[in-house]
CSV table of C-alpha atoms in Angstrom, one decimal:
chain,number,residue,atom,x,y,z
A,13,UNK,CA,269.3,87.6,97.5
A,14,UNK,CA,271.0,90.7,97.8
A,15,UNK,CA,270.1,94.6,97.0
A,16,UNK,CA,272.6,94.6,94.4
A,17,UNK,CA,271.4,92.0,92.3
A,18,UNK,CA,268.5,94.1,91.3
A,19,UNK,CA,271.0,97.2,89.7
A,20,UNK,CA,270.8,98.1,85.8
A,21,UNK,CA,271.8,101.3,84.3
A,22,UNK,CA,268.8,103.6,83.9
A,23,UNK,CA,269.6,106.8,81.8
A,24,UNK,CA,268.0,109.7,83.9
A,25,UNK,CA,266.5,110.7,80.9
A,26,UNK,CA,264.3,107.9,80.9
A,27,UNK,CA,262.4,109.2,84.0
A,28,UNK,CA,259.2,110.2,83.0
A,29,UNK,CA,258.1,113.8,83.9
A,30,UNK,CA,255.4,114.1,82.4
A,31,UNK,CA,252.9,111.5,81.9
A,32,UNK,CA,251.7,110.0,78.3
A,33,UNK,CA,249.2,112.4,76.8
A,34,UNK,CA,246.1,109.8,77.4
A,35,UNK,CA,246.1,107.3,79.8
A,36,UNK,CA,245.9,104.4,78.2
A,37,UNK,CA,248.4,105.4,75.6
A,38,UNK,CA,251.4,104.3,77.6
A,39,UNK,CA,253.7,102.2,76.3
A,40,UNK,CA,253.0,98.5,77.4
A,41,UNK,CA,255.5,95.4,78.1
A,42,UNK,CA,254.1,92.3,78.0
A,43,UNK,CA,256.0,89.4,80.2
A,44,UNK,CA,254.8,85.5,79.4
A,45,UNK,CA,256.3,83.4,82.3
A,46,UNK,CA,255.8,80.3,80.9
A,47,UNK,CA,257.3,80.8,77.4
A,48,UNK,CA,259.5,83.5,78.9
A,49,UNK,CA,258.3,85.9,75.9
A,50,UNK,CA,258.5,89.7,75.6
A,51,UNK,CA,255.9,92.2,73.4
A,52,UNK,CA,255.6,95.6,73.2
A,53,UNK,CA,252.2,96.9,73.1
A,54,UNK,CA,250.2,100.1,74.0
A,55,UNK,CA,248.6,99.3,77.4
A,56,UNK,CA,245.0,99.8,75.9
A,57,UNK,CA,245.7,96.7,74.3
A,58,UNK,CA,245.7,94.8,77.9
A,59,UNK,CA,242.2,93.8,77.2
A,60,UNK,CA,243.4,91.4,74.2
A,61,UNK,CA,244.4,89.0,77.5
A,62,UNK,CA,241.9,88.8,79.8
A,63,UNK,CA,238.7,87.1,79.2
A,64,UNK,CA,235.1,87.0,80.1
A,65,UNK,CA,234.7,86.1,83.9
A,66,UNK,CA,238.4,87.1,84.6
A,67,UNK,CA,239.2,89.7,87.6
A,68,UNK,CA,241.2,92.9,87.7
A,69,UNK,CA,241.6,94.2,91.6
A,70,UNK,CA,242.6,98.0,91.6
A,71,UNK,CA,243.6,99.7,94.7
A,72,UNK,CA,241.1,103.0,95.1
A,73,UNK,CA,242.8,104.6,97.8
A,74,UNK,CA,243.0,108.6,96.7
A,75,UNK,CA,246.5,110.6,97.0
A,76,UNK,CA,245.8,113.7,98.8
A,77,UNK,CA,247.4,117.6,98.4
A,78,UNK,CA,250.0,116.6,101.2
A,79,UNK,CA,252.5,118.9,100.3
A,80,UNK,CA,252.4,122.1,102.0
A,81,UNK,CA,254.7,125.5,102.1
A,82,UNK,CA,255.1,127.3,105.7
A,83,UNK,CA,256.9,130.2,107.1
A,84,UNK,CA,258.9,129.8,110.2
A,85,UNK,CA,258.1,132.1,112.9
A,86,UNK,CA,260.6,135.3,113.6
A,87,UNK,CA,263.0,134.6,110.5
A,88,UNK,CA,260.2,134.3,108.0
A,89,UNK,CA,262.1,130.5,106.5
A,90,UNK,CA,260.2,128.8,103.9
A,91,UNK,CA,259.6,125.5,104.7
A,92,UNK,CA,258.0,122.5,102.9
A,93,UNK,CA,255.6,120.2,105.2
A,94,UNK,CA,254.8,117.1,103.7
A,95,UNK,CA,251.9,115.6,105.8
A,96,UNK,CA,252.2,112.1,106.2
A,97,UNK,CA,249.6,110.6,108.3
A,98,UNK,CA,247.0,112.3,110.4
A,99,UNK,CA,247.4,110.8,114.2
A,100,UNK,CA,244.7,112.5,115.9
A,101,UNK,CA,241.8,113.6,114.8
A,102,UNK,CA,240.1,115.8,117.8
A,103,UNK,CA,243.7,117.7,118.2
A,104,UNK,CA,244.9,117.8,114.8
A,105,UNK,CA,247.8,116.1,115.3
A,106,UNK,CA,249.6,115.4,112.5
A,107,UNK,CA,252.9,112.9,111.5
A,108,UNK,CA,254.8,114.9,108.6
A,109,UNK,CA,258.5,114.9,107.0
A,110,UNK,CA,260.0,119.1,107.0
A,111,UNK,CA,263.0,120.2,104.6
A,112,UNK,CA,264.8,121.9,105.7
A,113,UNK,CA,264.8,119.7,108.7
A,114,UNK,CA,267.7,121.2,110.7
A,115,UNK,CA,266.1,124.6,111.0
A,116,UNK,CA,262.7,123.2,112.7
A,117,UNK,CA,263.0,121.9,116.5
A,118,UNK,CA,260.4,121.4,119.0
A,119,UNK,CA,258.3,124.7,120.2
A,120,UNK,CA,258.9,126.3,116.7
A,121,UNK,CA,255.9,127.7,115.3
A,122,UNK,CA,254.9,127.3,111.5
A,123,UNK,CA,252.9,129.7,109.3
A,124,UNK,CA,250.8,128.9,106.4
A,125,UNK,CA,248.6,132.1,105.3
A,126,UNK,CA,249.1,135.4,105.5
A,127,UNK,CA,245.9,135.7,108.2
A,128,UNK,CA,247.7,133.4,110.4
A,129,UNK,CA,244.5,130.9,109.9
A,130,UNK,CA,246.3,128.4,109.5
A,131,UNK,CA,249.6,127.5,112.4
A,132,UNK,CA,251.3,124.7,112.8
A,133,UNK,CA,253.8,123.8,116.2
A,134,UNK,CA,256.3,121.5,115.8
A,135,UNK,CA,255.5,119.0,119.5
A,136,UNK,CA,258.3,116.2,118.4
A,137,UNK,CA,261.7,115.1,116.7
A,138,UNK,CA,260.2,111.1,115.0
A,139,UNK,CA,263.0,111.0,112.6
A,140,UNK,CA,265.9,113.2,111.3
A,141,UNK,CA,263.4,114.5,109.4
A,142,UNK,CA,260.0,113.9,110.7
A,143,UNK,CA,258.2,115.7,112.8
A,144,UNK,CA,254.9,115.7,114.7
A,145,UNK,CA,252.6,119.1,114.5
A,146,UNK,CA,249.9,119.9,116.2
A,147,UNK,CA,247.9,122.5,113.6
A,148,UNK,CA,245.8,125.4,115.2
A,149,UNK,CA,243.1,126.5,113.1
A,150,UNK,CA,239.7,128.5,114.5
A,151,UNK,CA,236.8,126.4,112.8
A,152,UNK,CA,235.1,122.6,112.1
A,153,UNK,CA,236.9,119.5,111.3
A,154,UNK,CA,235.4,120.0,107.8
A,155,UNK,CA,237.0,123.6,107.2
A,156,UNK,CA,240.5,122.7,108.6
A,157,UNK,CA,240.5,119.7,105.7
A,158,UNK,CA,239.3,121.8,103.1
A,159,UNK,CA,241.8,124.4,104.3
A,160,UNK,CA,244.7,122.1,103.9
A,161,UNK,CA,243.4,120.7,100.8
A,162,UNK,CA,242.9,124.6,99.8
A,163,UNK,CA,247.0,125.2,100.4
A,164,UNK,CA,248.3,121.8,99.5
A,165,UNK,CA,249.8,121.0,96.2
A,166,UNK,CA,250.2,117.2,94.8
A,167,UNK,CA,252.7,115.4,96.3
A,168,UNK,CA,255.0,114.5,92.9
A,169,UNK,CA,257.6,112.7,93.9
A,170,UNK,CA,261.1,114.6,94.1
A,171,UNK,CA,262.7,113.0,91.2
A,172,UNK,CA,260.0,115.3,89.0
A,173,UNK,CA,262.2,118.2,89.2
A,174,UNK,CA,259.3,120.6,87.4
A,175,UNK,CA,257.0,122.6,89.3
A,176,UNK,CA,253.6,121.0,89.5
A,177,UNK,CA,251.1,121.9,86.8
A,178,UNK,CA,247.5,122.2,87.8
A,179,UNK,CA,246.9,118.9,85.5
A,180,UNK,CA,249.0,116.8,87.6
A,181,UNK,CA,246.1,117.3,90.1
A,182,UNK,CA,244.1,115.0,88.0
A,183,UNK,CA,246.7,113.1,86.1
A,184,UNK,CA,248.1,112.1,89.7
A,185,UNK,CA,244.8,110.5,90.9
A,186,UNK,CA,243.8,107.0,89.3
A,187,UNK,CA,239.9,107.7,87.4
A,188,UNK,CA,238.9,105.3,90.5
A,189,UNK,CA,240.6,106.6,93.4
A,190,UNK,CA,237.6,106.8,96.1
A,191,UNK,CA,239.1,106.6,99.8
A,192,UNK,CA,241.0,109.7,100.2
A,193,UNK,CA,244.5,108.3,102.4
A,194,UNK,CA,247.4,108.2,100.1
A,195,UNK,CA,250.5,110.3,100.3
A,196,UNK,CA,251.7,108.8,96.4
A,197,UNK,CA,249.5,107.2,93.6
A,198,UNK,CA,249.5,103.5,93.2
A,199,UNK,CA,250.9,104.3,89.4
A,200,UNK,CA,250.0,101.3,87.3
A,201,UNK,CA,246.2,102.0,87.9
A,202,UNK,CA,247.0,105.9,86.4
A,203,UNK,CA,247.0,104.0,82.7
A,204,UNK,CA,243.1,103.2,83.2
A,205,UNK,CA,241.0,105.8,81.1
A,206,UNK,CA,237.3,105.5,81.5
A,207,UNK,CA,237.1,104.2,77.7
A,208,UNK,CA,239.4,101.0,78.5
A,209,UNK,CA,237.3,100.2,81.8
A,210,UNK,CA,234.3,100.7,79.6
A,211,UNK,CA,236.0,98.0,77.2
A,212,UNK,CA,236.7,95.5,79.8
A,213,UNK,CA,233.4,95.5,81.3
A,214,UNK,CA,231.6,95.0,77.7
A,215,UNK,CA,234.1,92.0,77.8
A,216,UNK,CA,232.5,90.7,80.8
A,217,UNK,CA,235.6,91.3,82.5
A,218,UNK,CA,235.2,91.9,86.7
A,219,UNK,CA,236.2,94.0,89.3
A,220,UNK,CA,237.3,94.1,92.5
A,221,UNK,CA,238.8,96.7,95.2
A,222,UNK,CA,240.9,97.4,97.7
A,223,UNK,CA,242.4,99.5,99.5
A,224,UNK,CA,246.0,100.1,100.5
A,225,UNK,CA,247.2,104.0,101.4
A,226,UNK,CA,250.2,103.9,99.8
A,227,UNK,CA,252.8,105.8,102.5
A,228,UNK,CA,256.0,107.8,101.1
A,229,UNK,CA,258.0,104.3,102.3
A,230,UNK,CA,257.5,103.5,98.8
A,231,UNK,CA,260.1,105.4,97.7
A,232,UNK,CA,262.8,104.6,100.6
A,233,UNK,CA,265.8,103.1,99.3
A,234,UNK,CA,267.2,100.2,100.5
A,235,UNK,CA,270.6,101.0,102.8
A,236,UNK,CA,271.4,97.0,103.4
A,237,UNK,CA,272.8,94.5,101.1
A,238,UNK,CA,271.1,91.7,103.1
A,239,UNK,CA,267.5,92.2,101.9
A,240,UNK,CA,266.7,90.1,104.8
A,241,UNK,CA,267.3,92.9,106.9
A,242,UNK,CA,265.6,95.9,105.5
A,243,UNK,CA,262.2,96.9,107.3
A,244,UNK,CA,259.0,98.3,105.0
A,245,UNK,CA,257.2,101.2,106.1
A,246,UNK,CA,254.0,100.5,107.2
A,247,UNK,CA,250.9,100.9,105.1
A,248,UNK,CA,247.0,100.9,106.0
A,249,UNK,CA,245.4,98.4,104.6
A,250,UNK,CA,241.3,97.7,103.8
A,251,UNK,CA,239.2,94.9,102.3
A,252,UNK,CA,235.6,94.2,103.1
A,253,UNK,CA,233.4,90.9,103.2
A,254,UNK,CA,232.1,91.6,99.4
A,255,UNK,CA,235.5,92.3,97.5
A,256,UNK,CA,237.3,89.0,99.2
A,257,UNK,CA,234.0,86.9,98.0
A,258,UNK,CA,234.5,88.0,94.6
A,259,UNK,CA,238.5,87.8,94.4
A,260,UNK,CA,237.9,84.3,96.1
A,261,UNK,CA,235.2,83.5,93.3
A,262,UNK,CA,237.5,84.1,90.8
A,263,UNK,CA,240.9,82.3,92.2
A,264,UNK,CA,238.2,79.5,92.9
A,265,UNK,CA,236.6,79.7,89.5
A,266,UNK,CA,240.9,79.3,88.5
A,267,UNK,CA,240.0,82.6,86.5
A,268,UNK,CA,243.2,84.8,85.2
A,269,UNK,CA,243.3,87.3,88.4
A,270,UNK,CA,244.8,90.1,87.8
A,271,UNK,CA,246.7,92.5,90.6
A,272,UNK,CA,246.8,96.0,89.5
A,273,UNK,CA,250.2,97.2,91.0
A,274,UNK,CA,252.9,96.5,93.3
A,275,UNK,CA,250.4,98.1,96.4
A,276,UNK,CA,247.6,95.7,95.3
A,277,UNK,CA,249.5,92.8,95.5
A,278,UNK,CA,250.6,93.9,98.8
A,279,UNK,CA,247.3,94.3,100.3
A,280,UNK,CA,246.4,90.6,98.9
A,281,UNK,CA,249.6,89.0,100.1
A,282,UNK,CA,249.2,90.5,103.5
A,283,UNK,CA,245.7,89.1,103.9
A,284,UNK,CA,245.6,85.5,102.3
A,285,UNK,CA,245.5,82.2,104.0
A,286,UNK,CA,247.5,79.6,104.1
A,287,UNK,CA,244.1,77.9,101.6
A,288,UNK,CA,244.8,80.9,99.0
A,289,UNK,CA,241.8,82.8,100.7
A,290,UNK,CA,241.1,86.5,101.1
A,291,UNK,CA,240.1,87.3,104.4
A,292,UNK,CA,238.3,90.9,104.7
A,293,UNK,CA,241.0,92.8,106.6
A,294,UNK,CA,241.8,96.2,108.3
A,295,UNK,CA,245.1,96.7,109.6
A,296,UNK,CA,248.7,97.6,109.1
A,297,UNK,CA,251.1,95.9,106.4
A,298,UNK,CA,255.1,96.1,106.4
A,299,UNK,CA,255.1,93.2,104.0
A,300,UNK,CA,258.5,92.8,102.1
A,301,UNK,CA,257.6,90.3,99.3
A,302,UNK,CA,261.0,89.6,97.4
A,303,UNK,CA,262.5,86.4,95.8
A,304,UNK,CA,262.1,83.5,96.4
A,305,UNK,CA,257.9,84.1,97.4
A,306,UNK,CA,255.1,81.8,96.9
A,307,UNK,CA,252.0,84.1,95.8
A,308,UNK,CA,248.6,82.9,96.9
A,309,UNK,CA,246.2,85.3,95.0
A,310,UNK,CA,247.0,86.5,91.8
A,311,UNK,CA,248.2,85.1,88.9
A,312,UNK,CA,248.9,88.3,86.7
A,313,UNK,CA,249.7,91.6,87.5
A,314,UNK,CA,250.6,95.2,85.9
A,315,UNK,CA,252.9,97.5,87.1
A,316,UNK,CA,255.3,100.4,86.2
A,317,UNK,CA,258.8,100.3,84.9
A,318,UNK,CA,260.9,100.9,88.8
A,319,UNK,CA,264.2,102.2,89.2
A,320,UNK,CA,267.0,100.4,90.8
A,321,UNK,CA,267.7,98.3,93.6
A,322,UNK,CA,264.0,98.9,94.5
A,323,UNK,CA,261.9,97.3,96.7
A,324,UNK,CA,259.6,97.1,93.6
A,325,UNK,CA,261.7,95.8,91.6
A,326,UNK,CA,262.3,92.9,94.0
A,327,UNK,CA,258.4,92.3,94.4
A,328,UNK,CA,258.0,92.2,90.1
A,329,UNK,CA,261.3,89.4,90.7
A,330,UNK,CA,259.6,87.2,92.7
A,331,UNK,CA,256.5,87.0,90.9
A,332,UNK,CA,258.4,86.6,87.3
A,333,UNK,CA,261.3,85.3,88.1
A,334,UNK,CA,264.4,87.6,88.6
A,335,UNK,CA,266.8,86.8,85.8
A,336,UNK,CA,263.7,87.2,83.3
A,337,UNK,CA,262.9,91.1,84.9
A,338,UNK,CA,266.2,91.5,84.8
A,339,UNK,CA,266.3,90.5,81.1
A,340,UNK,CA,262.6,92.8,80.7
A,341,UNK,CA,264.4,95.7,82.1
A,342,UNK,CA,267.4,96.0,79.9
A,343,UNK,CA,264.9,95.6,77.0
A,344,UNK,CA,262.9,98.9,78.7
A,345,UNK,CA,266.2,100.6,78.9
A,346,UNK,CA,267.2,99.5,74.9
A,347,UNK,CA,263.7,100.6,73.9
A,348,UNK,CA,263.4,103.8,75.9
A,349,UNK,CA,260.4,103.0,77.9
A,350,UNK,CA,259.8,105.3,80.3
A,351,UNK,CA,260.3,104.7,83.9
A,352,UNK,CA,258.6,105.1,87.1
A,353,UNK,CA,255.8,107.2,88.5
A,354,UNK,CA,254.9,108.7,85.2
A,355,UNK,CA,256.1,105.8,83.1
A,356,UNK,CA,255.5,103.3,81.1
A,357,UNK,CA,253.8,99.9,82.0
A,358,UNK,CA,254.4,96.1,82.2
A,359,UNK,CA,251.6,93.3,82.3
A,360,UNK,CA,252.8,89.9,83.7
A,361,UNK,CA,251.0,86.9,82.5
């Protein structure tokens, strides 16, 4: 398989910038592998599939403010931080991506408030854009989170070309999101309102959920053609004793289990047995799951509309087949579905 198998013309006005006005009033594609059947649907009708003792596994994880605006010391330079992953704790050590890059070198000093509160220096190059900062801040663990959450803004990704409105802050955040860890939303769960879990669980429909801290590698493009040799990101991963019982109940029980997103399915592939088991895990995924891949877990899943060439695109190929996605996707494009963070949704049966 190569990169450019997965390319299709996607009309830039079909990225979504706004999302739909209620959740789970997206637009909904529905993919039957066996009779290789498409219908279009609203995504609040997703509980017409799924029946009583079935499984839905969401990932909670929580997308935090990580996008922050600084001052460089002396020249006064604006510059965006985006915090990526906190390193250590005790010394507020910090991995982060800065834009402009080439203006920020080892030694400079960062401001964030006018009070000087709030300084960041830059103690190492990681990447041509990464950084690592060391923040400086006069008071408790606590109060240096809540300061950061205080100045951060949601971290939209850059194809959202609008500034960001104060409801992205809760648009932006599935209704379950519960461990606070992720630098972008896992976006398929965004189409669950309160109402439609409400539904499902008068169904007799179950839950289950993980967690996977979805890292800004989810939006990396792919630079080689051999998809053999492209390397993920990696991603923190949890899932404890009682949420693998009841995931294995249902694969067990040979219920319909349904994977809520690309970073669900992720977390499940990284941490299944060779006997279709879930094992309760903590650790670190760089799992690249493209065609041709056996999945062990789930036999459904939703997920957004992706753009081209994707590593997303690739996972939705191997679970459905690539020439039928393929197929799906020009459909989307014909019937203006929207794409991506914001966007529309698929269910795969």
């Amino acid at each position: 398989m190569k990169t450019s198998d997965f390319n299709f013309d996607l009309p830039a006005e079909l990225l979504a910038e706004h999302p739909s006005e209620h959740r789970d009033e997206a637009r909904l594609m529905v993919l039957d592998r066996k009779t290789q059947t498409i219908e279009h649907k609203l995504f609040k009708d997703v509980v017409d599939y799924f029946d009583e003792k079935d499984l839905f596994i969401f990932n909670n994880t929580k997308v935090f403010p990580a996008r922050l605006y600084g001052n460089k010391e002396k020249t006064g330079a604006k510059i965006e931080v985006f915090l990526l992953r906190e390193l250590d704790k005790e010394t507020r050590v910090w991995d982060v991506l800065v834009d402009p890059a080439r203006k920020i070198r080892i030694g400079n000093k960062l401001f964030f408030t006018e009070d000087e509160s709030l300084v960041a220096e830059v103690i190492d190059n990681t990447t041509s854009r990464g950084r690592t900062l060391r923040f400086l801040f006069d008071g408790s663990y606590e109060e240096f989170r809540a300061k950061l959450k205080e100045l951060g803004e949601t971290p939209l990704p850059k194809y959202i070309k609008r500034a960001v409105e104060p409801e992205d802050a809760e648009r932006y955040q599935t209704i379950y999101a519960k461990i606070e860890g992720a630098v972008a939303a896992p976006t398929a769960g965004l189409h669950f309102s309160k109402h439609l879990m409400k539904r499902l669980e008068i169904k007799g429909i179950d839950f289950a959920e993980i967690t996977l801290h979805v890292g800004l590698g989810t939006f990396n493009p792919i630079e080689v053609e051999d998809l053999s040799k492209h390397k993920m990101e990696s991603e923190e991963v949890f899932i404890d004793e009682k949420n693998a019982e009841i995931i294995n109940r249902a694969v067990e029980g040979h219920r319909r289990v349904c994977a809520v997103g690309t970073t669900t399915m992720r977390a499940l592939e990284t941490s299944v047995s060779s006997n279709k088991k879930i094992s309760a895990f903590h650790g670190w995924t760089n799992k690249f799951i493209y065609p041709p891949h056996d999945f062990g877990v789930a036999n459904s899943m939703i997920t957004n509309f992706h753009t081209p060439k994707s590593t997303l695109i690739m996972m939705i190929a191997a679970f459905a087949g690539r020439d039928f996605v393929m197929h799906a996707y020009e459909e989307a494009v014909k019937e203006k579905y929207k794409f991506y963070s914001y966007g529309d949704a698929m269910l795969i049966l």
